[in-house]
Short mmCIF file of C-alpha atoms and ligand atoms in Angstrom, two decimals:
data_model
loop_
_atom_site.label_atom_id
_atom_site.label_comp_id
_atom_site.label_asym_id
_atom_site.label_seq_id
_atom_site.Cartn_x
_atom_site.Cartn_y
_atom_site.Cartn_z
CA UNK A 1 -44.21 7.99 -35.83
CA UNK A 2 -42.98 11.39 -36.16
CA UNK A 3 -44.91 14.01 -34.07
CA UNK A 4 -45.99 17.50 -35.25
CA UNK A 5 -45.47 19.86 -32.75
CA UNK A 6 -47.01 23.45 -33.51
CA UNK A 7 -45.22 26.32 -32.71
CA UNK A 8 -47.63 28.99 -31.55
CA UNK A 9 -45.44 31.82 -30.84
CA UNK A 10 -46.98 33.59 -34.23
CA UNK A 11 -50.43 33.45 -32.44
CA UNK A 12 -49.09 35.55 -29.77
CA UNK A 13 -47.23 37.73 -32.05
CA UNK A 14 -50.65 38.58 -33.77
CA UNK A 15 -52.14 39.09 -30.36
CA UNK A 16 -49.66 41.52 -29.29
CA UNK A 17 -49.93 43.40 -32.11
CA UNK A 18 -53.20 44.88 -30.74
CA UNK A 19 -52.95 44.45 -27.01
CA UNK A 20 -56.09 42.64 -26.35
CA UNK A 21 -56.69 38.85 -26.43
CA UNK A 22 -57.55 38.17 -30.00
CA UNK A 23 -56.44 35.67 -31.13
CA UNK A 24 -56.50 33.67 -27.80
CA UNK A 25 -53.16 31.84 -27.52
CA UNK A 26 -54.51 29.38 -24.91
CA UNK A 27 -57.70 28.56 -27.27
CA UNK A 28 -55.62 28.12 -30.52
CA UNK A 29 -53.22 25.55 -28.55
CA UNK A 30 -56.17 23.42 -27.44
CA UNK A 31 -57.64 23.68 -30.96
CA UNK A 32 -54.40 22.75 -32.61
CA UNK A 33 -54.57 19.58 -30.60
CA UNK A 34 -58.00 18.94 -31.45
CA UNK A 35 -57.21 19.22 -35.13
CA UNK A 36 -54.47 16.73 -34.69
CA UNK A 37 -51.25 18.44 -33.33
CA UNK A 38 -49.15 16.04 -31.25
CA UNK A 39 -47.34 18.66 -29.35
CA UNK A 40 -47.46 22.38 -28.71
CA UNK A 41 -44.05 24.40 -28.81
CA UNK A 42 -43.70 27.84 -27.44
CA UNK A 43 -40.25 29.90 -27.37
CA UNK A 44 -40.45 32.70 -24.52
CA UNK A 45 -38.02 35.36 -25.36
CA UNK A 46 -36.66 37.87 -22.73
CA UNK A 47 -38.42 40.61 -24.16
CA UNK A 48 -41.98 38.39 -24.36
CA UNK A 49 -42.47 40.24 -27.85
CA UNK A 50 -44.18 36.57 -28.70
CA UNK A 51 -44.87 34.13 -26.09
CA UNK A 52 -45.15 35.59 -22.65
CA UNK A 53 -44.08 33.98 -19.39
CA UNK A 54 -47.45 34.07 -17.81
CA UNK A 55 -48.93 32.44 -21.29
CA UNK A 56 -46.52 29.63 -20.67
CA UNK A 57 -47.87 29.13 -17.04
CA UNK A 58 -51.31 29.26 -18.41
CA UNK A 59 -50.64 26.78 -21.09
CA UNK A 60 -49.23 24.27 -19.03
CA UNK A 61 -52.50 22.58 -17.50
CA UNK A 62 -54.46 22.78 -21.01
CA UNK A 63 -51.93 20.92 -22.98
CA UNK A 64 -52.81 17.19 -23.34
CA UNK A 65 -50.26 16.34 -25.92
CA UNK A 66 -46.55 17.20 -25.48
CA UNK A 67 -45.53 20.51 -24.35
CA UNK A 68 -42.31 21.81 -25.86
CA UNK A 69 -40.49 24.78 -24.42
CA UNK A 70 -37.44 26.48 -26.58
CA UNK A 71 -35.28 28.95 -25.27
CA UNK A 72 -31.97 30.40 -23.99
CA UNK A 73 -31.16 28.89 -20.76
CA UNK A 74 -31.02 32.41 -18.89
CA UNK A 75 -31.66 32.24 -15.24
CA UNK A 76 -35.25 33.66 -15.54
CA UNK A 77 -35.84 30.67 -18.32
CA UNK A 78 -34.63 27.78 -16.14
CA UNK A 79 -37.00 29.37 -13.35
CA UNK A 80 -39.74 29.07 -15.58
CA UNK A 81 -39.37 25.65 -16.99
CA UNK A 82 -38.52 24.08 -13.67
CA UNK A 83 -41.85 25.50 -12.40
CA UNK A 84 -43.79 24.60 -15.27
CA UNK A 85 -42.14 21.19 -15.85
CA UNK A 86 -43.14 20.62 -19.68
CA UNK A 87 -42.45 17.27 -21.40
CA UNK A 88 -39.28 18.67 -23.12
CA UNK A 89 -37.11 21.72 -23.10
CA UNK A 90 -35.38 22.36 -26.23
CA UNK A 91 -32.30 24.69 -25.54
CA UNK A 92 -31.21 27.23 -28.27
CA UNK A 93 -28.30 29.51 -28.43
CA UNK A 94 -29.86 32.61 -29.79
CA UNK A 95 -28.97 35.88 -28.54
CA UNK A 96 -31.99 37.93 -26.75
CA UNK A 97 -32.40 40.29 -29.66
CA UNK A 98 -32.41 37.54 -32.41
CA UNK A 99 -35.41 37.74 -34.67
CA UNK A 100 -35.45 34.05 -34.60
CA UNK A 101 -33.10 31.09 -34.01
CA UNK A 102 -30.25 31.27 -36.60
CA UNK A 103 -27.76 28.54 -35.56
CA UNK A 104 -27.19 25.75 -33.36
CA UNK A 105 -25.21 25.38 -30.23
CA UNK A 106 -21.34 25.27 -30.58
CA UNK A 107 -21.43 22.54 -28.00
CA UNK A 108 -17.32 22.61 -27.41
CA UNK A 109 -17.34 26.03 -26.52
CA UNK A 110 -20.62 25.92 -24.39
CA UNK A 111 -19.87 22.46 -22.94
CA UNK A 112 -19.71 23.51 -19.14
CA UNK A 113 -22.92 25.93 -19.22
CA UNK A 114 -24.84 23.08 -21.17
CA UNK A 115 -23.50 20.57 -18.75
CA UNK A 116 -24.66 22.33 -15.70
CA UNK A 117 -28.16 23.13 -17.34
CA UNK A 118 -28.79 19.50 -18.69
CA UNK A 119 -28.02 18.27 -15.14
CA UNK A 120 -30.69 20.59 -13.68
CA UNK A 121 -33.32 19.57 -16.34
CA UNK A 122 -32.44 15.97 -15.85
CA UNK A 123 -32.85 16.17 -12.21
CA UNK A 124 -36.24 17.67 -12.67
CA UNK A 125 -37.35 14.79 -14.88
CA UNK A 126 -37.64 17.03 -17.83
CA UNK A 127 -36.37 15.55 -21.42
CA UNK A 128 -33.86 17.83 -23.00
CA UNK A 129 -33.12 18.34 -26.49
CA UNK A 130 -30.03 20.51 -27.64
CA UNK A 131 -30.62 22.75 -30.89
CA UNK A 132 -27.49 21.75 -33.21
CA UNK A 133 -26.17 22.34 -36.86
CA UNK A 134 -25.08 19.08 -38.47
CA UNK A 135 -21.52 19.07 -37.31
CA UNK A 136 -20.77 15.52 -35.56
CA UNK A 137 -18.65 17.17 -32.93
CA UNK A 138 -21.97 18.92 -31.88
CA UNK A 139 -23.96 15.97 -31.91
CA UNK A 140 -21.39 13.80 -29.86
CA UNK A 141 -20.88 16.44 -27.32
CA UNK A 142 -24.92 16.49 -26.98
CA UNK A 143 -24.63 12.70 -25.85
CA UNK A 144 -21.74 13.51 -23.50
CA UNK A 145 -23.80 16.10 -21.82
CA UNK A 146 -26.51 13.54 -21.22
CA UNK A 147 -29.31 15.19 -23.57
CA UNK A 148 -31.93 13.00 -24.92
CA UNK A 149 -32.26 14.27 -27.76
CA UNK A 150 -30.99 16.85 -30.57
CA UNK A 151 -32.80 18.90 -32.51
CA UNK A 152 -31.51 19.70 -36.05
CA UNK A 153 -31.62 23.18 -37.35
CA UNK A 154 -32.98 22.70 -40.94
CA UNK A 155 -32.84 26.30 -42.27
CA UNK A 156 -29.92 25.32 -44.56
CA UNK A 157 -31.92 22.18 -45.78
CA UNK A 158 -35.11 24.34 -46.23
CA UNK A 159 -32.83 26.91 -48.37
CA UNK A 160 -31.25 24.37 -50.71
CA UNK A 161 -34.08 22.00 -50.97
CA UNK A 162 -35.95 23.90 -54.14
CA UNK A 163 -32.44 23.60 -56.01
CA UNK A 164 -31.15 20.28 -54.99
CA UNK A 165 -32.95 18.33 -52.35
CA UNK A 166 -30.36 15.36 -52.19
CA UNK A 167 -27.62 17.62 -51.61
CA UNK A 168 -29.88 19.50 -49.20
CA UNK A 169 -30.89 16.50 -47.33
CA UNK A 170 -27.49 14.70 -47.18
CA UNK A 171 -25.90 16.43 -44.33
CA UNK A 172 -29.14 16.10 -42.23
CA UNK A 173 -29.36 12.25 -42.54
CA UNK A 174 -25.60 11.91 -41.90
CA UNK A 175 -26.29 13.84 -38.86
CA UNK A 176 -29.28 11.97 -37.83
CA UNK A 177 -27.39 8.82 -38.13
CA UNK A 178 -24.70 10.07 -36.06
CA UNK A 179 -27.11 11.07 -33.62
CA UNK A 180 -28.85 7.55 -33.45
CA UNK A 181 -25.35 5.79 -33.01
CA UNK A 182 -24.67 7.96 -30.01
CA UNK A 183 -28.09 7.11 -28.25
CA UNK A 184 -29.88 10.29 -29.03
CA UNK A 185 -33.36 11.02 -30.28
CA UNK A 186 -33.65 13.22 -33.25
CA UNK A 187 -35.87 16.21 -33.62
CA UNK A 188 -35.93 18.76 -36.46
CA UNK A 189 -37.23 22.48 -36.95
CA UNK A 190 -36.90 25.82 -38.74
CA UNK A 191 -38.22 26.55 -41.81
CA UNK A 192 -39.72 23.38 -42.65
CA UNK A 193 -42.90 23.93 -44.86
CA UNK A 194 -45.47 21.70 -46.94
CA UNK A 195 -42.98 21.57 -49.70
CA UNK A 196 -40.01 20.30 -47.99
CA UNK A 197 -41.32 18.55 -45.16
CA UNK A 198 -42.33 15.05 -46.81
CA UNK A 199 -39.08 14.70 -48.40
CA UNK A 200 -36.83 14.74 -45.19
CA UNK A 201 -39.31 12.96 -43.69
CA UNK A 202 -38.89 10.07 -46.43
CA UNK A 203 -35.05 10.17 -45.90
CA UNK A 204 -34.90 10.47 -42.26
CA UNK A 205 -38.25 8.60 -41.10
CA UNK A 206 -36.96 7.82 -37.63
CA UNK A 207 -37.20 11.65 -36.67
CA UNK A 208 -38.91 11.78 -33.28
CA UNK A 209 -40.62 15.28 -33.64
CA UNK A 210 -40.75 18.35 -36.12
CA UNK A 211 -41.55 21.73 -34.49
CA UNK A 212 -43.20 24.05 -37.08
CA UNK A 213 -44.45 27.55 -36.66
CA UNK A 214 -44.02 30.53 -39.32
CA UNK A 215 -44.88 28.35 -42.26
CA UNK A 216 -47.68 26.64 -40.75
CA UNK A 217 -49.17 29.49 -39.25
CA UNK A 218 -49.02 31.38 -42.60
CA UNK A 219 -50.75 28.16 -44.48
CA UNK A 220 -53.44 28.45 -41.90
CA UNK A 221 -54.51 31.89 -43.61
CA UNK A 222 -55.36 29.99 -46.75
CA UNK A 223 -56.03 26.40 -45.55
CA UNK A 224 -57.59 27.30 -42.18
CA UNK A 225 -55.92 25.74 -38.80
CA UNK A 226 -57.71 22.39 -39.05
CA UNK A 227 -56.85 21.73 -42.80
CA UNK A 228 -53.46 23.03 -42.24
CA UNK A 229 -52.35 20.74 -39.32
CA UNK A 230 -53.83 18.02 -41.51
CA UNK A 231 -51.83 18.58 -44.47
CA UNK A 232 -48.60 18.76 -42.26
CA UNK A 233 -49.35 15.49 -40.83
CA UNK A 234 -50.01 13.99 -44.11
CA UNK A 235 -46.45 15.01 -45.10
CA UNK A 236 -45.34 12.85 -41.90
CA UNK A 237 -47.08 9.48 -43.10
N1 PXP B 301 -37.10 25.28 -33.52
C1 PXP B 301 -36.47 26.19 -33.24
C2 PXP B 301 -35.48 25.94 -31.98
C3 PXP B 301 -36.97 27.57 -33.15
O1 PXP B 301 -36.49 28.53 -32.50
C4 PXP B 301 -38.07 27.68 -34.09
C5 PXP B 301 -38.43 28.95 -34.24
O2 PXP B 301 -38.96 29.60 -33.10
C6 PXP B 301 -38.49 26.94 -34.71
C7 PXP B 301 -38.01 25.40 -34.60
C8 PXP B 301 -39.45 26.78 -35.76
O3 PXP B 301 -39.12 27.39 -36.91
P1 PXP B 301 -40.29 27.99 -37.96
O4 PXP B 301 -40.88 28.97 -37.41
O5 PXP B 301 -39.44 28.60 -39.10
O6 PXP B 301 -41.14 26.79 -38.27
#
């Protein structure tokens, strides 16, 4: 079964626009779980323009499904996750000023940094996932680093999907098979939506988890949060 992890950063963005506590990020997280989400994802950035470090602390005891924290492994980020001890940390390479993640790791170039980080997380009993493109070398290195999973950066799939779904998914299937052969679990995320999710899931049914934020929260404006989460889960059946 592929788990749906809802990325709630957009909820925090909306809250931060007014400075108060509407919408209530903590309540939305709990409600997402009640509506069927099998995980909650947050991506605290150094400037805290979306989720704040204090949100992450407060979310921890409330989450009853799987808590996934994504981010660049700065010292501050590592101190936070080692304190919070989520079920999974997804390491992403984005620069602090990136609007959103826009590439996977070059795991050859950053092998030393990543090996130290993965070891630290592993010693703390936290599952580690490394955000990667579909390059086999990056995936093979993730296995050598001792990571548990990779998360495939699916933006290129999402962009090509409307014109050529078969060509769009092909490198992702090959990458997922490479990950599996190397003993890694496979997550996927970025730009997945109600149009393109069912197809990638049909072709790669062994995805462990998809983490979805932007499109899901946007769809909730029309379908409501409960209806939206159910619609995404239907794509994963
Ligand atoms: N996975 C990672 C590593 C991300 O950085 C993001 C965006 O924060 C997502 C998944 C979710 O992407 P989207 O908001 O396009 O669904």
